[in-house]
Amino acid sequence: MLRAAWARLMRHTGRRERVAMAVLLAVFVVGILGAPLVEGGPTTLSGVSLQAPLGRDHLGRNVLIRLIGGAGAVAIPFAWAALIGGLGAAAAAWSSWTGGVVRGAFGGLVGVIAAIPSFVWVLLALSVYGRSQAVLGVAAGIAFLPGVVAVLDARIAPWRQDPTILAELAHGVPPRVVLWERLVFWECGPALVRQTLGLFGFVAALEATLAYLGFTVGEPLPSWGNAVVFDWGRTDLALVARLAPAATLWLTCWLATVAAGDRA
Amino acid sequence: MIPRLLAELARALGTLLGAALLLLVGLELAPGSPADLVPDPAVADVLSAHWGLDRPVSGRALSWLGRVLTGDLGTSFAYRPGAPVTEVIAGPLGRTAVLLALAFPLLLALGQLPRRSRSLMVAISALPVFLLAHLVVSGVNAATWEALQAGWIARPAWFALPSVESPVRTGLAAFVLALGSNLAGDLQTDVLRSRAQLERSDFAAVARVHGTEGPGWRHTVLLGLPAVLGRIPALLGGCVILERVFLVNGAGWVLWEAAMARDFELAMALALLAAAVIASANLASEGLRIVLDPREREL
């Protein structure tokens, strides 16, 4: 089934989107596994060498290792956001399938979440519950939910009265199989993958913004937003060292936009 | 048409009430109490009674909602201790309104750019808004400095950004607000998609047979304005970030300071105002669609 799902995902994505997905997956994996594997870690000061292909930052630290550490600062909140997004997506699928009052009530709740700007949600959550990566991830997952719910509802609700689905139910296929396997897994699978990649870009932008403005990760911990603050204007640094953090962040957000299926 | 507009109004009011309740619940679930921040227990007890913290949650919620409905948004206890929230936010709200008023037509115009500019728009507007602002400020400052060094220009009054308050600073902030956070690229995608659907529709074919050339102003407004209004949440979120980067003392700046200082009454009032703006924008968007689109009027 997984092989068939993979084939379906590939059929529904262009070459540009596949490249974007691969790069974002690599950023996530490097963020989770990269920093602990690199000798010394992201706060180590060391001299110039071939080990620092992106140069050194204002404190002489390896920019490449700092970027890998920064990917970690994105990956952990993203894991939390994906968990919350997954739970929200399951609730959305169930409410769209159930319809009636349940769908209306869930839609109302999501409308209330959408009525407050996502950045304000995240800012308030960090202020009230503490400035941790878990809070950032959970708040980002909740703030991202309205878009996911809209995508799922648009795909699942029309199928409720579709003759093929009604025929399957009439032939004794359990409703849970119809909902989770036929509709969520097969019908919404590619869209859910795109939404997940969009969420990665959203979390990356949020984390970097908050770090840039001094609300979350601060020195000496690595963050792409921190690196932009401290290294961009330093004319005594190598050009590649000054540009690399901003370029990494832009590339991640752009790929997430592309992978999320920006199609006109 | 009128019943549909009334239904939309009721939905907007329901959403606003829901947002207020959600904010209250979120605050109630927070660990600790604002009175814990006061070192003297005697003073903490007095303040708890004054803020109503010794009353049950439902009573506090009803009291807060009642006060909000009468225009009393509470008192700031950390950003400007003892000052009424309405007084604290009056001036900053005006500055944010100016920023939004400038960004709004810019966004509408950017959304109408032709299809061939789409890839570039997506690539630029994928930049997080703080990074775009950082690049714009650095670029303008560097270019101005080089021009000054070369003797091409005299020192402008607004140099160096963003330290001096000036129309250039406000204009640049509005431009970045419209272009950043994927807003313009996203909007352009929506408008292009809607326009393609419109051009494929039967009534567009009939109109072309009758000699009508392309979409008129009403179609442009119909496609663009509701889409821009639908992006008000992102615009408001962008205001918080840009007001920090461009040092604009607007509502976003105050919200950031309130969040940093854990001045929850002030932060909640601003979040509720943002929700009111968004609910009004959604209502206006739906209203415009119903009024301008003949297909909607027939429903």
XYZ file of C-alpha atoms in Angstrom:
563
model
C 0.000 0.000 0.000
C 2.874 2.350 0.828
C 4.426 1.737 -2.589
C 1.115 2.560 -4.280
C 0.756 5.682 -2.113
C 4.267 6.760 -3.076
C 3.448 6.226 -6.771
C 0.291 8.309 -6.370
C 2.206 11.096 -4.629
C 4.771 11.132 -7.442
C 1.999 11.256 -10.054
C 0.521 14.309 -8.326
C 3.775 16.245 -8.017
C 5.953 17.923 -10.612
C 9.758 17.699 -10.812
C 10.200 21.088 -9.125
C 7.982 20.031 -6.215
C 9.878 16.719 -5.831
C 13.201 18.546 -5.592
C 11.678 20.911 -3.021
C 10.384 17.970 -0.976
C 13.778 16.226 -1.047
C 15.662 19.348 0.053
C 13.227 20.120 2.878
C 13.398 16.518 4.088
C 17.200 16.773 4.063
C 17.054 20.012 6.105
C 14.784 18.308 8.643
C 16.976 15.191 8.923
C 20.151 17.286 9.185
C 18.442 19.433 11.832
C 17.566 16.398 13.950
C 20.736 14.328 13.429
C 23.369 16.740 12.171
C 24.357 18.825 15.187
C 25.101 15.929 17.599
C 27.210 14.176 14.939
C 29.453 17.166 14.249
C 32.534 17.205 16.443
C 32.566 20.089 18.906
C 28.984 21.214 18.217
C 27.691 24.570 17.081
C 29.188 26.670 19.922
C 32.813 25.623 19.329
C 35.363 28.282 18.301
C 37.964 27.044 15.840
C 40.442 28.388 13.315
C 39.952 28.766 9.563
C 40.226 25.476 7.689
C 38.703 23.436 4.894
C 36.222 22.207 7.514
C 34.453 25.577 7.297
C 33.381 25.871 3.633
C 30.916 28.659 4.464
C 33.468 30.595 6.511
C 33.425 31.751 10.134
C 30.958 34.008 11.924
C 31.705 37.097 14.078
C 32.950 34.879 16.922
C 35.022 32.608 14.671
C 32.526 29.754 14.692
C 31.985 27.488 11.698
C 28.974 28.926 9.796
C 28.064 25.548 8.267
C 27.869 23.977 11.731
C 25.869 26.967 12.981
C 23.439 26.491 10.089
C 23.071 22.804 10.924
C 22.397 23.781 14.536
C 19.874 26.358 13.270
C 18.103 23.593 11.334
C 17.773 21.810 14.683
C 16.101 24.917 16.146
C 13.531 24.592 13.325
C 13.200 20.798 13.304
C 12.155 20.385 16.954
C 9.283 22.940 16.870
C 8.311 21.487 13.485
C 7.992 18.007 15.002
C 5.612 19.429 17.634
C 3.697 21.431 15.021
C 3.366 18.343 12.809
C 1.974 16.371 15.762
C -0.632 19.057 16.486
C -1.333 19.443 12.768
C -1.827 15.672 12.441
C -4.293 15.572 15.325
C -6.109 18.604 13.913
C -6.188 17.046 10.444
C -7.690 13.835 11.870
C -10.367 15.853 13.683
C -11.033 17.871 10.522
C -11.385 14.730 8.388
C -13.769 13.180 10.885
C -15.899 16.335 11.180
C -16.083 16.760 7.372
C -17.117 13.120 7.041
C -19.693 13.362 9.852
C -21.153 16.630 8.553
C -24.090 18.469 10.160
C -23.638 20.031 13.570
C -20.195 18.469 14.135
C -18.842 19.994 10.913
C -20.452 23.343 11.742
C -19.046 23.398 15.283
C -15.555 22.400 14.160
C -15.692 24.971 11.356
C -16.705 27.606 13.907
C -13.779 26.708 16.178
C -11.351 26.879 13.270
C -12.903 30.199 12.228
C -12.179 31.538 15.701
C -8.538 30.397 15.448
C -8.274 32.053 12.025
C -9.723 35.275 13.444
C -6.496 35.989 15.301
C -3.323 36.512 13.214
C -1.051 33.456 13.400
C 1.963 35.490 14.523
C -0.126 37.036 17.332
C -1.246 33.540 18.421
C 2.324 32.355 18.626
C 3.507 35.504 20.405
C 0.738 35.268 23.018
C 1.332 31.539 23.545
C 5.074 32.066 24.101
C 4.352 34.944 26.456
C 1.768 33.051 28.527
C 3.202 29.507 28.542
C 6.931 30.215 28.323
C 9.468 30.583 25.506
C 10.189 26.939 24.732
C 10.506 25.100 21.425
C 7.547 22.890 22.389
C 5.271 25.905 22.963
C 6.472 27.439 19.700
C 5.710 24.202 17.831
C 2.294 23.644 19.408
C 1.265 27.272 18.807
C 2.527 27.126 15.210
C 0.593 23.874 14.643
C -2.620 25.450 15.945
C -2.075 28.645 13.939
C -1.497 26.619 10.741
C -4.610 24.489 11.294
C -7.240 26.643 9.481
C -5.469 26.132 6.133
C -5.194 22.354 6.627
C -8.854 22.114 7.639
C -9.956 24.077 4.553
C -7.964 21.745 2.271
C -9.333 18.569 3.887
C -12.910 19.805 4.062
C -12.888 20.804 0.384
C -11.750 17.291 -0.541
C -13.751 15.108 1.866
C -17.153 16.836 2.178
C -18.128 16.411 -1.531
C -17.440 12.644 -1.300
C -20.042 12.075 1.426
C -22.863 11.812 -1.154
C -20.760 10.404 -3.991
C -22.361 7.286 -5.572
C -19.123 5.233 -5.395
C -18.735 5.913 -1.661
C -22.423 5.233 -1.012
C -22.089 1.970 -2.962
C -19.060 0.921 -0.895
C -20.968 1.604 2.320
C -23.990 -0.284 0.992
C -21.737 -3.269 0.252
C -20.621 -3.396 3.855
C -17.275 -1.570 3.735
C -16.889 -0.109 7.243
C -17.202 3.707 7.348
C -13.814 3.964 9.108
C -12.134 2.219 6.148
C -13.897 4.541 3.719
C -12.881 7.632 5.700
C -9.289 6.868 6.716
C -8.167 4.677 3.836
C -10.154 5.791 0.771
C -10.562 9.463 1.559
C -7.809 10.591 3.951
C -5.001 8.315 2.742
C -5.771 8.132 -0.993
C -7.794 11.247 -1.776
C -6.056 13.699 0.585
C -2.580 12.087 0.840
C -0.686 14.284 -1.652
C -2.403 17.423 -0.337
C -1.466 16.473 3.247
C 2.183 15.964 2.239
C 2.193 19.427 0.625
C 0.593 20.961 3.711
C 3.265 19.335 5.897
C 6.021 20.866 3.775
C 4.237 24.225 3.902
C 4.160 23.847 7.689
C 7.931 23.327 7.692
C 8.441 26.639 5.892
C 5.966 28.349 8.215
C 7.792 27.090 11.318
C 11.201 28.023 9.840
C 10.019 31.581 9.148
C 8.423 31.864 12.596
C 11.454 30.562 14.459
C 13.854 32.812 12.553
C 11.596 35.855 13.012
C 11.294 35.337 16.755
C 15.040 34.728 17.115
C 15.830 37.798 14.969
C 13.621 39.949 17.187
C 15.130 38.424 20.329
C 12.114 36.525 21.633
C 13.234 32.887 21.503
C 16.649 31.348 20.759
C 19.467 33.670 21.819
C 23.270 33.484 21.598
C 25.209 31.244 21.944
C 22.526 28.832 20.699
C 22.372 28.712 16.884
C 19.413 30.028 14.903
C 19.148 31.290 11.327
C 17.417 34.457 12.577
C 20.239 35.137 15.071
C 22.846 34.664 12.372
C 21.140 37.270 10.153
C 21.200 39.801 13.024
C 24.848 39.330 13.911
C 26.586 38.486 10.644
C 24.771 40.280 7.793
C 26.291 43.716 8.358
C 29.819 42.512 9.303
C 32.059 43.652 6.438
C 35.026 41.937 8.128
C 33.485 38.511 7.447
C 33.673 36.539 4.226
C 30.736 37.356 1.911
C 29.579 33.733 1.895
C 29.524 33.682 5.717
C 27.377 36.842 5.764
C 24.925 35.648 3.124
C 24.629 31.942 3.981
C 22.116 32.202 6.885
C 19.732 34.496 4.983
C 20.100 32.377 1.828
C 19.378 29.157 3.753
C 16.266 30.654 5.314
C 15.004 32.062 2.023
C 15.658 28.786 0.195
C 13.787 26.809 2.865
C 10.764 29.146 2.772
C 10.748 29.301 -1.022
C 10.984 25.523 -1.385
C 8.196 25.114 1.150
C 6.042 27.492 -0.899
C 6.849 25.604 -4.104
C 6.388 22.185 -2.506
C 3.120 23.286 -0.895
C 1.775 23.430 -4.441
C 1.742 27.056 -5.532
C -0.193 26.624 -8.755
C -2.060 29.328 -10.637
C -29.469 39.438 -0.329
C -30.324 41.099 3.020
C -30.821 37.785 4.902
C -27.430 36.569 3.622
C -25.752 39.775 4.743
C -27.421 39.450 8.173
C -26.264 35.824 8.410
C -22.700 36.933 7.641
C -22.979 39.647 10.311
C -24.175 37.096 12.873
C -21.275 34.809 11.935
C -18.764 37.642 12.339
C -20.148 38.498 15.792
C -20.083 34.811 16.793
C -16.456 34.518 15.667
C -15.532 37.600 17.663
C -17.206 36.245 20.789
C -15.489 32.902 20.246
C -12.113 34.617 19.898
C -12.690 36.485 23.171
C -13.603 33.251 24.964
C -10.635 31.381 23.468
C -8.255 34.105 24.656
C -9.776 33.966 28.138
C -9.550 30.170 28.313
C -5.937 30.282 27.083
C -5.052 32.769 29.789
C -6.853 30.783 32.493
C -4.880 27.644 31.574
C -1.583 29.489 32.036
C 0.509 28.448 35.021
C 0.637 30.902 37.951
C -1.122 34.218 38.389
C -0.173 37.829 37.626
C -0.200 38.435 41.392
C 2.691 35.942 41.765
C 4.934 38.533 40.129
C 4.401 40.897 43.073
C 7.026 40.205 45.782
C 5.012 41.539 48.749
C 2.169 39.080 49.655
C 0.059 41.867 51.210
C 0.252 43.954 48.044
C -0.377 40.801 45.957
C -3.622 40.161 47.914
C -4.795 43.742 47.377
C -3.978 43.567 43.656
C -5.663 40.144 43.339
C -8.864 41.613 44.766
C -8.511 44.711 42.560
C -7.990 42.627 39.402
C -10.749 40.198 40.441
C -8.375 37.228 40.555
C -10.040 35.952 43.745
C -13.356 35.516 41.891
C -14.415 32.370 39.949
C -13.361 32.082 36.296
C -16.908 32.401 34.928
C -17.480 35.601 36.910
C -14.199 37.091 35.689
C -14.986 36.114 32.084
C -18.459 37.675 32.173
C -17.107 40.788 33.861
C -14.328 41.136 31.256
C -16.743 40.636 28.355
C -19.162 43.159 29.894
C -16.378 45.726 30.257
C -15.159 45.116 26.710
C -18.674 45.631 25.329
C -18.842 49.028 27.072
C -15.479 50.019 25.576
C -13.422 49.460 28.753
C -10.469 47.298 27.660
C -8.913 47.238 31.128
C -5.711 48.585 32.608
C -2.106 48.060 31.616
C -0.147 46.701 34.584
C 3.349 46.384 33.113
C 3.834 48.354 29.861
C 2.434 51.599 31.314
C 1.340 50.602 34.831
C -2.078 51.952 35.805
C -2.896 53.526 32.427
C -6.200 52.544 30.740
C -5.587 50.250 27.758
C -7.689 52.489 25.481
C -5.377 55.411 26.290
C -2.226 53.306 25.772
C -3.274 52.032 22.336
C -5.034 55.110 20.872
C -1.926 56.694 19.294
C -0.240 53.440 18.181
C -3.475 52.247 16.516
C -3.408 55.342 14.313
C 0.164 54.632 13.172
C -0.707 51.003 12.383
C -3.806 52.153 10.480
C -1.591 54.405 8.311
C 0.731 51.472 7.594
C -2.185 49.227 6.642
C -3.843 51.953 4.558
C -0.632 52.316 2.526
C -0.028 48.555 2.212
C -3.595 47.760 1.135
C -3.598 49.414 -2.341
C -0.006 48.250 -2.900
C -1.054 44.663 -2.262
C -4.085 45.062 -4.505
C -1.825 46.371 -7.297
C 0.807 43.623 -6.796
C -1.945 40.995 -6.964
C -2.894 42.193 -10.459
C 0.576 41.687 -11.970
C 0.612 39.453 -15.077
C 1.303 35.720 -15.045
C 4.859 36.024 -16.423
C 5.953 37.767 -13.190
C 4.620 34.967 -10.983
C 7.805 32.972 -10.412
C 9.682 36.124 -9.434
C 6.846 37.226 -7.145
C 6.729 33.825 -5.433
C 10.517 33.826 -5.000
C 10.558 37.349 -3.500
C 7.473 37.070 -1.385
C 8.655 33.722 0.042
C 11.189 35.746 2.020
C 10.069 36.009 5.640
C 8.907 39.569 6.237
C 11.665 40.365 8.759
C 14.338 39.243 6.284
C 12.844 41.275 3.444
C 12.716 44.314 5.761
C 16.323 43.707 6.822
C 17.440 43.485 3.169
C 15.508 46.617 2.169
C 16.831 48.680 5.097
C 20.420 47.478 4.553
C 20.180 48.026 0.792
C 18.704 51.541 1.005
C 21.209 52.579 3.673
C 24.166 51.170 1.743
C 23.066 52.785 -1.544
C 22.472 56.151 0.174
C 25.867 55.947 1.895
C 27.645 55.217 -1.381
C 25.808 58.122 -3.069
C 26.797 60.406 -0.166
C 30.438 59.313 -0.397
C 30.469 59.951 -4.129
C 28.991 63.419 -3.555
C 25.943 62.721 -5.726
C 23.400 63.698 -3.061
C 23.204 65.757 0.123
C 22.481 63.919 3.363
C 18.725 63.130 3.316
C 16.705 63.932 6.452
C 15.590 60.297 6.773
C 19.136 58.853 6.785
C 19.938 56.352 8.382
C 16.973 54.009 8.342
C 15.134 53.129 10.502
C 16.297 55.495 13.261
C 14.509 58.650 12.028
C 10.730 58.881 11.721
C 9.908 59.933 8.165
C 7.484 59.277 5.291
C 10.246 57.258 3.559
C 10.422 54.894 6.531
C 6.623 54.484 6.644
C 6.445 54.010 2.869
C 9.173 51.363 2.864
C 7.522 49.546 5.774
C 4.206 49.499 3.867
C 5.953 48.235 0.716
C 7.646 45.399 2.620
C 4.368 44.590 4.372
C 2.602 44.207 1.014
C 5.384 42.210 -0.635
C 6.570 39.982 2.229
C 5.275 36.873 3.994
C 4.152 35.337 0.714
C 1.223 37.755 0.642
C 1.678 39.233 -2.815
C 2.676 35.926 -4.454
C -0.211 34.105 -2.804
C -2.686 36.818 -3.763
C -1.452 36.899 -7.350
C -1.903 33.122 -7.559
C -5.482 33.438 -6.283
C -6.342 36.264 -8.670
C -4.814 34.446 -11.655
C -6.694 31.265 -10.794
C -10.006 33.136 -10.360
C -9.440 35.072 -13.589
C -8.728 31.834 -15.481
C -11.960 30.312 -14.127
C -13.842 33.469 -15.064
C -12.446 33.508 -18.589
C -13.414 29.836 -19.075
C -16.995 30.426 -17.880
C -19.987 30.425 -20.221
C -21.069 33.951 -19.434
C -17.589 35.281 -20.261
C -17.864 33.588 -23.659
C -21.270 35.220 -24.175
C -19.831 38.600 -23.130
C -16.981 38.191 -25.619
C -19.508 37.388 -28.394
C -21.270 40.657 -27.481
C -18.029 42.558 -27.929
C -16.892 43.006 -24.289
C -13.091 43.149 -24.102
C -11.490 41.461 -21.092
C -12.366 41.916 -17.425
C -13.609 45.406 -16.432
C -13.003 47.327 -13.178
C -15.814 45.463 -11.457
C -14.183 42.114 -12.190
C -10.830 43.420 -10.987
C -12.399 44.595 -7.719
C -14.445 41.435 -7.434
C -11.389 39.231 -7.833
C -8.849 41.366 -6.006
C -10.570 43.115 -3.116
C -12.087 40.106 -1.320
C -8.763 38.305 -1.782
C -6.882 41.222 -0.193
C -9.428 41.463 2.627
C -8.939 37.740 3.225
C -5.238 38.435 3.832
C -5.840 40.934 6.629
C -4.689 38.374 9.286
C -1.297 38.049 7.583
C -1.076 41.833 7.150
C -1.744 42.364 10.863
C 0.819 39.714 11.824
C 3.297 41.373 9.468
C 2.642 44.735 11.168
C 3.877 43.332 14.497
C 7.156 42.237 12.886
C 7.691 45.305 10.710
C 6.962 47.784 13.463
C 9.811 46.156 15.411
C 12.228 46.226 12.464
C 11.307 49.766 11.320
C 10.920 51.092 14.898
C 7.331 52.264 14.292
C 5.515 52.787 17.582
C 2.268 51.209 16.385
C -0.154 48.686 17.831
C 2.159 45.820 16.814
C 5.027 47.416 18.722
C 2.807 47.741 21.821
C 1.622 44.133 21.455
C 5.232 42.933 21.301
C 6.161 44.954 24.382
C 3.055 43.671 26.213
C 3.993 40.085 25.358
C 7.582 40.605 26.523
C 6.408 42.176 29.805
C 3.556 39.645 30.233
C 1.028 42.510 30.338
C -1.806 40.158 29.485
C -4.725 42.611 29.749
C -3.080 44.877 27.174
C -2.041 41.957 24.933
C -5.529 40.427 25.054
C -7.159 43.741 24.210
C -4.917 44.113 21.162
C -5.502 40.506 20.076
C -9.256 41.067 20.405
C -9.020 44.253 18.349
C -7.115 42.303 15.688
C -9.901 39.688 15.741
C -12.489 42.473 15.353
C -10.616 43.880 12.337
C -10.363 40.407 10.779
C -14.046 39.602 11.425
C -15.002 42.972 9.889
C -12.732 42.338 6.891
C -14.276 38.896 6.335
C -17.731 40.437 6.603
C -16.779 43.172 4.122
C -15.288 40.571 1.775
C -18.434 38.441 1.786
C -20.641 41.556 1.548
C -18.695 42.788 -1.483
C -19.020 39.411 -3.152
C -22.780 39.333 -2.531
C -23.284 42.929 -3.719
C -20.943 42.891 -6.732
C -21.353 39.358 -8.089
C -24.686 38.895 -9.885
C -24.396 35.086 -9.489
C -24.244 35.491 -5.704
C -27.221 37.875 -5.685
C -29.372 35.234 -7.339
C -28.712 32.659 -4.585
